[in-house]
Short mmCIF file of N, CA and C and ligand atoms in Angstrom, two decimals:
data_model
loop_
_atom_site.label_atom_id
_atom_site.label_comp_id
_atom_site.label_asym_id
_atom_site.label_seq_id
_atom_site.Cartn_x
_atom_site.Cartn_y
_atom_site.Cartn_z
N MET A 296 173.41 87.58 147.42
CA MET A 296 172.47 86.54 147.05
C MET A 296 172.47 85.33 148.06
N ARG A 297 171.33 84.79 148.31
CA ARG A 297 171.29 83.64 149.26
C ARG A 297 171.88 82.40 148.60
N THR A 298 172.51 81.56 149.37
CA THR A 298 172.98 80.28 148.89
C THR A 298 172.37 79.20 149.79
N PHE A 299 172.17 78.01 149.23
CA PHE A 299 171.55 76.96 150.07
C PHE A 299 172.59 75.84 150.21
N LYS A 300 173.51 76.09 151.16
CA LYS A 300 174.55 75.09 151.38
C LYS A 300 174.17 74.15 152.53
N ASN A 301 173.20 74.58 153.31
CA ASN A 301 172.84 73.85 154.53
C ASN A 301 171.33 73.88 154.69
N VAL A 302 170.86 73.07 155.63
CA VAL A 302 169.43 73.10 156.03
C VAL A 302 169.43 73.41 157.51
N VAL A 303 168.63 74.39 157.91
CA VAL A 303 168.55 74.73 159.35
C VAL A 303 167.06 74.46 159.78
N LEU A 304 166.94 73.64 160.84
CA LEU A 304 165.63 73.37 161.41
C LEU A 304 165.41 74.30 162.61
N ILE A 305 164.28 75.00 162.58
CA ILE A 305 163.91 75.85 163.70
C ILE A 305 162.55 75.48 164.24
N GLY A 306 162.23 75.99 165.40
CA GLY A 306 160.91 75.69 165.97
C GLY A 306 160.95 75.64 167.45
N PHE A 307 159.82 75.57 168.11
CA PHE A 307 159.72 75.60 169.54
C PHE A 307 160.33 74.38 170.20
N MET A 308 160.65 74.53 171.48
CA MET A 308 161.18 73.34 172.20
C MET A 308 160.22 72.14 172.06
N GLY A 309 160.78 70.98 171.83
CA GLY A 309 159.94 69.81 171.81
C GLY A 309 159.31 69.45 170.48
N VAL A 310 159.62 70.20 169.40
CA VAL A 310 158.93 69.84 168.13
C VAL A 310 159.66 68.66 167.41
N GLY A 311 160.86 68.35 167.84
CA GLY A 311 161.55 67.21 167.19
C GLY A 311 162.66 67.61 166.24
N LYS A 312 163.30 68.75 166.48
CA LYS A 312 164.34 69.27 165.56
C LYS A 312 165.53 68.31 165.50
N THR A 313 165.92 67.77 166.66
CA THR A 313 167.10 66.88 166.64
C THR A 313 166.81 65.59 165.92
N SER A 314 165.71 64.89 166.35
CA SER A 314 165.44 63.59 165.71
C SER A 314 165.16 63.72 164.22
N CYS A 315 164.43 64.75 163.84
CA CYS A 315 164.17 64.90 162.34
C CYS A 315 165.45 65.30 161.67
N GLY A 316 166.26 66.12 162.30
CA GLY A 316 167.51 66.63 161.69
C GLY A 316 168.46 65.52 161.41
N GLU A 317 168.63 64.66 162.37
CA GLU A 317 169.55 63.50 162.20
C GLU A 317 169.14 62.64 160.95
N LYS A 318 167.79 62.42 160.91
CA LYS A 318 167.31 61.55 159.82
C LYS A 318 167.41 62.29 158.45
N LEU A 319 167.16 63.57 158.49
CA LEU A 319 167.25 64.34 157.24
C LEU A 319 168.68 64.34 156.72
N ALA A 320 169.64 64.51 157.67
CA ALA A 320 171.06 64.52 157.24
C ALA A 320 171.39 63.20 156.63
N HIS A 321 170.95 62.12 157.20
CA HIS A 321 171.18 60.79 156.67
C HIS A 321 170.58 60.66 155.24
N MET A 322 169.35 61.13 155.05
CA MET A 322 168.72 61.01 153.78
C MET A 322 169.41 61.81 152.73
N LEU A 323 169.91 62.98 153.07
CA LEU A 323 170.56 63.88 152.10
C LEU A 323 172.08 63.60 151.98
N THR A 324 172.58 62.65 152.80
CA THR A 324 174.03 62.45 152.99
C THR A 324 174.79 63.70 153.32
N TYR A 325 174.21 64.46 154.30
CA TYR A 325 174.84 65.67 154.80
C TYR A 325 175.36 65.39 156.20
N GLU A 326 176.24 66.25 156.73
CA GLU A 326 176.59 66.14 158.16
C GLU A 326 175.46 66.63 158.99
N PHE A 327 175.51 66.28 160.29
CA PHE A 327 174.45 66.76 161.20
C PHE A 327 175.10 67.50 162.35
N LEU A 328 174.54 68.62 162.74
CA LEU A 328 175.03 69.34 163.93
C LEU A 328 173.85 69.91 164.72
N ASP A 329 173.90 69.66 166.03
CA ASP A 329 172.84 70.21 166.94
C ASP A 329 173.48 71.32 167.72
N THR A 330 172.91 72.52 167.65
CA THR A 330 173.57 73.68 168.27
C THR A 330 173.62 73.58 169.79
N ASP A 331 172.56 72.97 170.42
CA ASP A 331 172.65 72.77 171.88
C ASP A 331 173.78 71.81 172.27
N HIS A 332 173.91 70.72 171.49
CA HIS A 332 175.03 69.78 171.80
C HIS A 332 176.34 70.43 171.63
N TYR A 333 176.45 71.28 170.58
CA TYR A 333 177.70 72.00 170.33
C TYR A 333 178.08 72.85 171.52
N ILE A 334 177.07 73.65 171.96
CA ILE A 334 177.33 74.56 173.09
C ILE A 334 177.70 73.80 174.38
N VAL A 335 176.92 72.70 174.61
CA VAL A 335 177.20 71.92 175.81
C VAL A 335 178.66 71.38 175.79
N LYS A 336 179.08 70.96 174.60
CA LYS A 336 180.42 70.43 174.45
C LYS A 336 181.49 71.54 174.71
N GLN A 337 181.25 72.67 174.10
CA GLN A 337 182.16 73.84 174.20
C GLN A 337 182.30 74.30 175.66
N GLU A 338 181.15 74.34 176.34
CA GLU A 338 181.14 74.87 177.72
C GLU A 338 181.44 73.84 178.74
N GLY A 339 181.39 72.58 178.37
CA GLY A 339 181.71 71.46 179.31
C GLY A 339 180.65 71.33 180.39
N MET A 340 179.45 71.79 180.11
CA MET A 340 178.34 71.55 181.11
C MET A 340 177.00 71.53 180.43
N SER A 341 175.99 71.00 181.10
CA SER A 341 174.67 70.83 180.54
C SER A 341 173.99 72.24 180.41
N ILE A 342 172.91 72.28 179.63
CA ILE A 342 172.21 73.52 179.46
C ILE A 342 171.65 74.07 180.81
N PRO A 343 171.00 73.24 181.62
CA PRO A 343 170.54 73.77 182.91
C PRO A 343 171.69 74.34 183.72
N LYS A 344 172.87 73.67 183.66
CA LYS A 344 174.05 74.12 184.47
C LYS A 344 174.51 75.48 183.88
N ILE A 345 174.53 75.65 182.54
CA ILE A 345 174.95 76.91 181.94
C ILE A 345 174.00 78.01 182.42
N PHE A 346 172.71 77.77 182.37
CA PHE A 346 171.68 78.77 182.81
C PHE A 346 171.93 79.10 184.31
N ASP A 347 172.20 78.07 185.13
CA ASP A 347 172.37 78.31 186.58
C ASP A 347 173.66 79.06 186.82
N ALA A 348 174.75 78.65 186.18
CA ALA A 348 176.04 79.23 186.52
C ALA A 348 176.24 80.60 185.89
N HIS A 349 175.76 80.81 184.67
CA HIS A 349 176.06 82.07 183.95
C HIS A 349 174.83 82.89 183.52
N GLY A 350 173.67 82.29 183.61
CA GLY A 350 172.41 83.00 183.24
C GLY A 350 172.07 82.75 181.78
N GLU A 351 170.78 83.13 181.47
CA GLU A 351 170.33 82.89 180.11
C GLU A 351 171.05 83.76 179.10
N ALA A 352 171.40 85.02 179.53
CA ALA A 352 172.07 85.95 178.56
C ALA A 352 173.38 85.36 178.04
N TYR A 353 174.07 84.65 178.91
CA TYR A 353 175.35 84.06 178.50
C TYR A 353 175.10 82.92 177.48
N PHE A 354 174.03 82.13 177.74
CA PHE A 354 173.69 81.04 176.80
C PHE A 354 173.38 81.68 175.46
N ARG A 355 172.65 82.81 175.43
CA ARG A 355 172.31 83.49 174.17
C ARG A 355 173.54 83.97 173.43
N GLN A 356 174.55 84.42 174.19
CA GLN A 356 175.84 84.81 173.61
C GLN A 356 176.46 83.63 172.90
N CYS A 357 176.40 82.40 173.57
CA CYS A 357 177.01 81.21 173.00
C CYS A 357 176.30 80.92 171.63
N GLU A 358 174.96 81.08 171.67
CA GLU A 358 174.20 80.86 170.38
C GLU A 358 174.68 81.82 169.32
N ARG A 359 174.83 83.09 169.71
CA ARG A 359 175.27 84.11 168.75
C ARG A 359 176.63 83.78 168.16
N ARG A 360 177.54 83.34 169.09
CA ARG A 360 178.90 83.00 168.61
C ARG A 360 178.83 81.83 167.65
N PHE A 361 177.97 80.86 167.91
CA PHE A 361 177.83 79.76 166.94
C PHE A 361 177.45 80.32 165.59
N VAL A 362 176.47 81.20 165.54
CA VAL A 362 175.95 81.70 164.27
C VAL A 362 176.98 82.54 163.56
N THR A 363 177.73 83.34 164.29
CA THR A 363 178.64 84.28 163.59
C THR A 363 180.03 83.64 163.34
N GLU A 364 180.42 82.65 164.15
CA GLU A 364 181.75 82.08 163.98
C GLU A 364 181.74 80.64 163.37
N VAL A 365 180.83 79.86 163.76
CA VAL A 365 180.93 78.40 163.34
C VAL A 365 180.08 78.22 162.09
N PHE A 366 178.86 78.72 162.11
CA PHE A 366 177.94 78.52 160.99
C PHE A 366 178.57 78.85 159.62
N PRO A 367 179.28 80.04 159.47
CA PRO A 367 179.83 80.35 158.21
C PRO A 367 180.83 79.34 157.64
N THR A 368 181.33 78.47 158.46
CA THR A 368 182.31 77.47 157.99
C THR A 368 181.64 76.18 157.52
N LEU A 369 180.32 76.03 157.72
CA LEU A 369 179.65 74.78 157.46
C LEU A 369 179.14 74.68 156.02
N GLN A 370 179.15 73.49 155.48
CA GLN A 370 178.63 73.18 154.19
C GLN A 370 177.97 71.88 154.26
N ARG A 371 176.94 71.59 153.45
CA ARG A 371 176.23 70.32 153.39
C ARG A 371 176.01 69.74 154.79
N THR A 372 175.43 70.64 155.60
CA THR A 372 175.13 70.26 157.01
C THR A 372 173.70 70.56 157.33
N VAL A 373 173.06 69.62 158.05
CA VAL A 373 171.73 69.86 158.56
C VAL A 373 171.94 70.33 160.01
N ILE A 374 171.43 71.49 160.36
CA ILE A 374 171.62 72.06 161.72
C ILE A 374 170.25 72.11 162.48
N ALA A 375 170.25 71.41 163.63
CA ALA A 375 169.10 71.52 164.49
C ALA A 375 169.38 72.58 165.54
N THR A 376 168.60 73.61 165.57
CA THR A 376 168.84 74.73 166.48
C THR A 376 168.11 74.59 167.82
N GLY A 377 168.52 75.27 168.84
CA GLY A 377 167.72 75.39 170.07
C GLY A 377 166.57 76.31 169.75
N GLY A 378 165.47 76.12 170.51
CA GLY A 378 164.23 76.90 170.22
C GLY A 378 164.38 78.43 170.20
N GLY A 379 165.41 78.93 170.92
CA GLY A 379 165.54 80.40 171.01
C GLY A 379 166.29 80.96 169.78
N MET A 380 167.14 80.12 169.15
CA MET A 380 168.02 80.68 168.07
C MET A 380 167.13 81.08 166.90
N GLY A 381 166.20 80.26 166.49
CA GLY A 381 165.37 80.56 165.36
C GLY A 381 164.29 81.63 165.66
N ALA A 382 164.20 81.98 166.94
CA ALA A 382 163.22 83.00 167.35
C ALA A 382 163.86 84.35 167.43
N ASN A 383 165.18 84.44 167.18
CA ASN A 383 165.91 85.68 167.18
C ASN A 383 166.06 86.09 165.70
N LEU A 384 165.30 87.13 165.32
CA LEU A 384 165.24 87.48 163.90
C LEU A 384 166.60 87.85 163.33
N GLU A 385 167.40 88.46 164.18
CA GLU A 385 168.73 88.89 163.65
C GLU A 385 169.60 87.60 163.32
N LEU A 386 169.58 86.68 164.24
CA LEU A 386 170.33 85.40 164.03
C LEU A 386 169.75 84.63 162.86
N LEU A 387 168.40 84.63 162.83
CA LEU A 387 167.73 83.83 161.75
C LEU A 387 168.11 84.41 160.41
N ASN A 388 168.19 85.74 160.33
CA ASN A 388 168.56 86.35 159.04
C ASN A 388 169.97 85.99 158.59
N LEU A 389 170.87 85.85 159.60
CA LEU A 389 172.22 85.42 159.25
C LEU A 389 172.20 83.94 158.74
N LEU A 390 171.40 83.13 159.40
CA LEU A 390 171.35 81.73 159.02
C LEU A 390 170.76 81.63 157.63
N ARG A 391 169.73 82.49 157.37
CA ARG A 391 169.05 82.44 156.08
C ARG A 391 169.94 82.72 154.87
N GLU A 392 171.06 83.45 155.11
CA GLU A 392 171.95 83.78 154.03
C GLU A 392 172.58 82.55 153.36
N ARG A 393 172.79 81.49 154.17
CA ARG A 393 173.46 80.33 153.63
C ARG A 393 172.77 79.04 153.94
N ALA A 394 171.44 79.10 154.20
CA ALA A 394 170.70 77.87 154.51
C ALA A 394 169.26 77.99 154.12
N TYR A 395 168.68 76.78 153.86
CA TYR A 395 167.28 76.68 153.63
C TYR A 395 166.68 76.48 155.03
N ILE A 396 165.67 77.25 155.38
CA ILE A 396 165.16 77.25 156.76
C ILE A 396 163.83 76.50 156.78
N VAL A 397 163.76 75.51 157.66
CA VAL A 397 162.50 74.75 157.84
C VAL A 397 162.00 74.90 159.25
N HIS A 398 160.73 75.31 159.34
CA HIS A 398 160.06 75.42 160.68
C HIS A 398 159.28 74.17 160.92
N LEU A 399 159.62 73.47 162.00
CA LEU A 399 158.85 72.32 162.41
C LEU A 399 157.78 72.83 163.40
N HIS A 400 156.53 72.56 163.02
CA HIS A 400 155.42 73.10 163.80
C HIS A 400 154.60 71.98 164.50
N VAL A 401 154.26 72.24 165.76
CA VAL A 401 153.42 71.36 166.57
C VAL A 401 152.44 72.31 167.31
N PRO A 402 151.18 71.94 167.33
CA PRO A 402 150.20 72.78 168.05
C PRO A 402 150.59 72.94 169.55
N LEU A 403 150.24 74.10 170.08
CA LEU A 403 150.69 74.40 171.41
C LEU A 403 150.22 73.39 172.49
N ASP A 404 148.99 72.91 172.42
CA ASP A 404 148.47 71.98 173.44
C ASP A 404 149.35 70.73 173.47
N GLU A 405 149.67 70.22 172.34
CA GLU A 405 150.49 68.99 172.22
C GLU A 405 151.88 69.27 172.80
N LEU A 406 152.38 70.49 172.49
CA LEU A 406 153.75 70.84 172.98
C LEU A 406 153.78 70.93 174.45
N ILE A 407 152.76 71.54 175.02
CA ILE A 407 152.74 71.69 176.51
C ILE A 407 152.80 70.36 177.17
N GLN A 408 152.02 69.37 176.62
CA GLN A 408 152.05 68.01 177.19
C GLN A 408 153.42 67.44 177.14
N ARG A 409 154.08 67.61 175.92
CA ARG A 409 155.43 66.99 175.79
C ARG A 409 156.40 67.68 176.75
N LEU A 410 156.31 69.00 176.87
CA LEU A 410 157.29 69.76 177.64
C LEU A 410 157.10 69.50 179.15
N LEU A 411 155.89 69.37 179.59
CA LEU A 411 155.67 69.17 180.99
C LEU A 411 156.22 67.78 181.41
N ASN A 412 156.29 66.85 180.45
CA ASN A 412 156.83 65.58 180.74
C ASN A 412 158.32 65.41 180.47
N SER A 413 158.99 66.56 180.15
CA SER A 413 160.40 66.38 179.82
C SER A 413 161.24 67.15 180.87
N SER A 414 162.51 66.85 180.86
CA SER A 414 163.40 67.59 181.80
C SER A 414 164.55 68.19 181.01
N GLY A 415 165.34 69.01 181.67
CA GLY A 415 166.54 69.55 180.97
C GLY A 415 166.30 70.85 180.19
N ARG A 416 165.09 71.41 180.39
CA ARG A 416 164.83 72.72 179.69
C ARG A 416 164.51 73.76 180.71
N PRO A 417 165.48 74.65 181.01
CA PRO A 417 165.31 75.59 182.08
C PRO A 417 164.05 76.50 181.92
N LEU A 418 163.74 76.82 180.64
CA LEU A 418 162.59 77.74 180.39
C LEU A 418 161.26 77.15 180.78
N VAL A 419 161.22 75.81 180.94
CA VAL A 419 159.94 75.19 181.36
C VAL A 419 159.84 75.12 182.88
N LYS A 420 160.90 75.33 183.53
CA LYS A 420 160.89 75.18 185.04
C LYS A 420 160.50 76.51 185.68
N THR A 421 159.28 76.94 185.42
CA THR A 421 158.81 78.18 186.00
C THR A 421 157.62 77.90 186.93
N ALA A 422 157.15 78.97 187.60
CA ALA A 422 156.03 78.76 188.56
C ALA A 422 154.76 78.36 187.75
N ASP A 423 154.60 78.92 186.59
CA ASP A 423 153.42 78.60 185.82
C ASP A 423 153.84 78.31 184.38
N PRO A 424 154.35 77.07 184.16
CA PRO A 424 154.88 76.75 182.83
C PRO A 424 153.88 76.85 181.71
N ARG A 425 152.60 76.51 181.97
CA ARG A 425 151.58 76.54 180.89
C ARG A 425 151.44 78.00 180.40
N ARG A 426 151.29 78.91 181.37
CA ARG A 426 151.13 80.33 180.99
C ARG A 426 152.36 80.82 180.29
N ASP A 427 153.57 80.49 180.80
CA ASP A 427 154.77 81.01 180.21
C ASP A 427 155.07 80.40 178.83
N MET A 428 154.72 79.13 178.63
CA MET A 428 154.94 78.49 177.33
C MET A 428 154.01 79.13 176.29
N LYS A 429 152.81 79.37 176.74
CA LYS A 429 151.79 79.99 175.87
C LYS A 429 152.28 81.39 175.34
N ALA A 430 152.78 82.14 176.31
CA ALA A 430 153.27 83.55 175.97
C ALA A 430 154.45 83.49 175.03
N LEU A 431 155.37 82.56 175.37
CA LEU A 431 156.57 82.44 174.54
C LEU A 431 156.29 81.98 173.18
N PHE A 432 155.39 81.06 173.09
CA PHE A 432 154.98 80.50 171.77
C PHE A 432 154.35 81.57 170.91
N ALA A 433 153.48 82.37 171.55
CA ALA A 433 152.75 83.46 170.77
C ALA A 433 153.82 84.47 170.27
N LYS A 434 154.81 84.73 171.08
CA LYS A 434 155.82 85.72 170.71
C LYS A 434 156.71 85.20 169.57
N ARG A 435 157.00 83.89 169.68
CA ARG A 435 158.01 83.37 168.69
C ARG A 435 157.43 82.89 167.35
N LEU A 436 156.19 82.47 167.42
CA LEU A 436 155.61 81.84 166.20
C LEU A 436 155.71 82.73 164.93
N PRO A 437 155.41 84.01 165.02
CA PRO A 437 155.49 84.85 163.80
C PRO A 437 156.94 84.89 163.22
N ILE A 438 157.94 84.77 164.10
CA ILE A 438 159.34 84.74 163.59
C ILE A 438 159.62 83.42 162.97
N TYR A 439 159.29 82.28 163.66
CA TYR A 439 159.47 80.97 163.06
C TYR A 439 158.83 80.88 161.67
N ARG A 440 157.68 81.59 161.55
CA ARG A 440 156.89 81.46 160.32
C ARG A 440 157.53 82.21 159.13
N THR A 441 158.64 82.84 159.33
CA THR A 441 159.34 83.48 158.19
C THR A 441 160.19 82.43 157.50
N ALA A 442 160.18 81.18 157.93
CA ALA A 442 160.99 80.11 157.32
C ALA A 442 160.62 79.85 155.85
N ASP A 443 161.45 79.18 155.13
CA ASP A 443 161.16 78.85 153.72
C ASP A 443 160.07 77.83 153.66
N LEU A 444 160.02 76.95 154.65
CA LEU A 444 159.07 75.80 154.67
C LEU A 444 158.57 75.61 156.06
N GLU A 445 157.25 75.34 156.18
CA GLU A 445 156.76 74.97 157.50
C GLU A 445 156.13 73.58 157.39
N ILE A 446 156.49 72.74 158.35
CA ILE A 446 155.97 71.37 158.31
C ILE A 446 155.33 71.02 159.67
N LEU A 447 154.11 70.56 159.58
CA LEU A 447 153.40 70.13 160.78
C LEU A 447 153.90 68.69 161.04
N THR A 448 154.44 68.47 162.22
CA THR A 448 155.13 67.19 162.42
C THR A 448 154.25 66.20 163.25
N VAL A 449 153.05 66.62 163.67
CA VAL A 449 152.26 65.70 164.45
C VAL A 449 151.36 64.87 163.46
N TYR A 450 150.81 63.79 164.00
CA TYR A 450 149.94 62.90 163.27
C TYR A 450 150.56 62.26 162.05
N ARG A 451 151.86 62.13 162.02
CA ARG A 451 152.52 61.45 160.88
C ARG A 451 153.85 60.92 161.35
N SER A 452 154.44 60.04 160.57
CA SER A 452 155.74 59.46 161.01
C SER A 452 156.90 60.40 160.78
N ILE A 453 157.94 60.25 161.47
CA ILE A 453 159.13 61.01 161.28
C ILE A 453 159.59 60.84 159.83
N TYR A 454 159.48 59.56 159.38
CA TYR A 454 159.98 59.29 157.98
C TYR A 454 159.23 60.16 156.96
N SER A 455 157.88 60.30 157.12
CA SER A 455 157.16 61.09 156.16
C SER A 455 157.52 62.58 156.28
N THR A 456 157.73 63.06 157.48
CA THR A 456 158.15 64.50 157.73
C THR A 456 159.48 64.71 157.01
N VAL A 457 160.40 63.76 157.21
CA VAL A 457 161.78 63.95 156.69
C VAL A 457 161.78 63.89 155.18
N ARG A 458 160.96 62.97 154.65
CA ARG A 458 160.92 62.84 153.19
C ARG A 458 160.37 64.13 152.56
N GLN A 459 159.36 64.72 153.21
CA GLN A 459 158.77 65.96 152.68
C GLN A 459 159.81 67.09 152.73
N MET A 460 160.59 67.17 153.78
CA MET A 460 161.60 68.21 153.88
C MET A 460 162.61 68.03 152.77
N ALA A 461 163.03 66.78 152.58
CA ALA A 461 164.07 66.49 151.58
C ALA A 461 163.58 66.86 150.19
N PHE A 462 162.29 66.51 149.94
CA PHE A 462 161.67 66.83 148.64
C PHE A 462 161.71 68.30 148.33
N TYR A 463 161.25 69.13 149.32
CA TYR A 463 161.14 70.57 149.09
C TYR A 463 162.58 71.24 148.98
N TYR A 464 163.48 70.72 149.83
CA TYR A 464 164.82 71.30 149.82
C TYR A 464 165.49 70.94 148.43
N GLU A 465 165.36 69.77 147.95
CA GLU A 465 165.97 69.36 146.68
C GLU A 465 165.35 70.12 145.51
N ARG A 466 164.08 70.33 145.64
CA ARG A 466 163.38 71.13 144.60
C ARG A 466 163.91 72.55 144.57
N GLN A 467 164.12 73.12 145.75
CA GLN A 467 164.65 74.48 145.85
C GLN A 467 166.08 74.55 145.26
N LEU A 468 166.88 73.53 145.56
CA LEU A 468 168.25 73.48 144.99
C LEU A 468 168.21 73.46 143.49
N LYS A 469 167.29 72.65 142.95
CA LYS A 469 167.19 72.60 141.46
C LYS A 469 166.80 73.94 140.89
N LEU A 470 165.87 74.58 141.54
CA LEU A 470 165.42 75.94 141.01
C LEU A 470 166.59 76.88 141.01
N VAL A 471 167.34 76.92 142.10
CA VAL A 471 168.44 77.86 142.18
C VAL A 471 169.52 77.53 141.13
N ASN A 472 169.83 76.22 140.98
CA ASN A 472 170.86 75.82 139.97
C ASN A 472 170.38 76.19 138.57
N HIS A 473 169.09 75.99 138.34
CA HIS A 473 168.52 76.26 137.04
C HIS A 473 168.65 77.76 136.68
N ARG A 474 168.39 78.61 137.71
CA ARG A 474 168.44 80.07 137.44
C ARG A 474 169.88 80.52 137.23
N SER A 475 170.88 79.85 137.74
CA SER A 475 172.20 80.37 137.61
C SER A 475 172.84 80.00 136.27
N PHE A 476 172.10 79.22 135.41
CA PHE A 476 172.63 78.93 134.08
C PHE A 476 172.26 80.03 133.07
C1 S3P B 557 165.52 76.88 174.40
C2 S3P B 557 165.41 75.68 173.82
C3 S3P B 557 166.28 74.55 174.10
C4 S3P B 557 167.64 75.07 174.60
C5 S3P B 557 167.45 76.00 175.77
C6 S3P B 557 166.63 77.17 175.42
C7 S3P B 557 164.60 77.99 174.02
O1 S3P B 557 166.48 73.76 172.97
O2 S3P B 557 168.34 75.74 173.56
O3 S3P B 557 166.91 75.28 176.81
O4 S3P B 557 164.88 79.18 174.33
O5 S3P B 557 163.56 77.66 173.42
P1 S3P B 557 165.33 72.78 172.34
O6 S3P B 557 164.52 73.63 171.42
O7 S3P B 557 166.06 71.76 171.58
O8 S3P B 557 164.51 72.23 173.48
#
């Protein structure tokens, strides 16, 4: 049976998982953990450096290790994932066992603008980032959409997004507790 001990935020690069996650953790009085920050700390180098030195496959192994070894030890934690973690159905299904999954959604055109103006994301540094982001987004979206909740985060304040997430999560917790009596 699924348990809801944590909240996991998934979604494409640039949707605001970290900023929303920090605020949601504060609102719920949960801990906050960002998987990219965790991996950077463990590896002692930035994400672009990990990709350069060891390749993307190694970074994906770090993500898998987080899900199989660290995640099972967490409770009352909001976890902001890197964009690839929630797009891997096998890892997402493991996260789903012990967490409420929220997909933060932003339309592709807006995301492309945000990503072209940002640095530190190796997957955006390609010869044709618009084409590649579009293809990656199309491939990942159906997987992100298996989340328990999808929230459109554009055209509204972070506070309103976070309040909505907290409302649905707490409602889900009440339903689960109610059923177990
Ligand atoms: C990635 C997203 C990044 C980071 C890495 C790979 C992806 O995290 O994990 O660059 O595959 O989408 P953000 O989603 O926080 O940008």
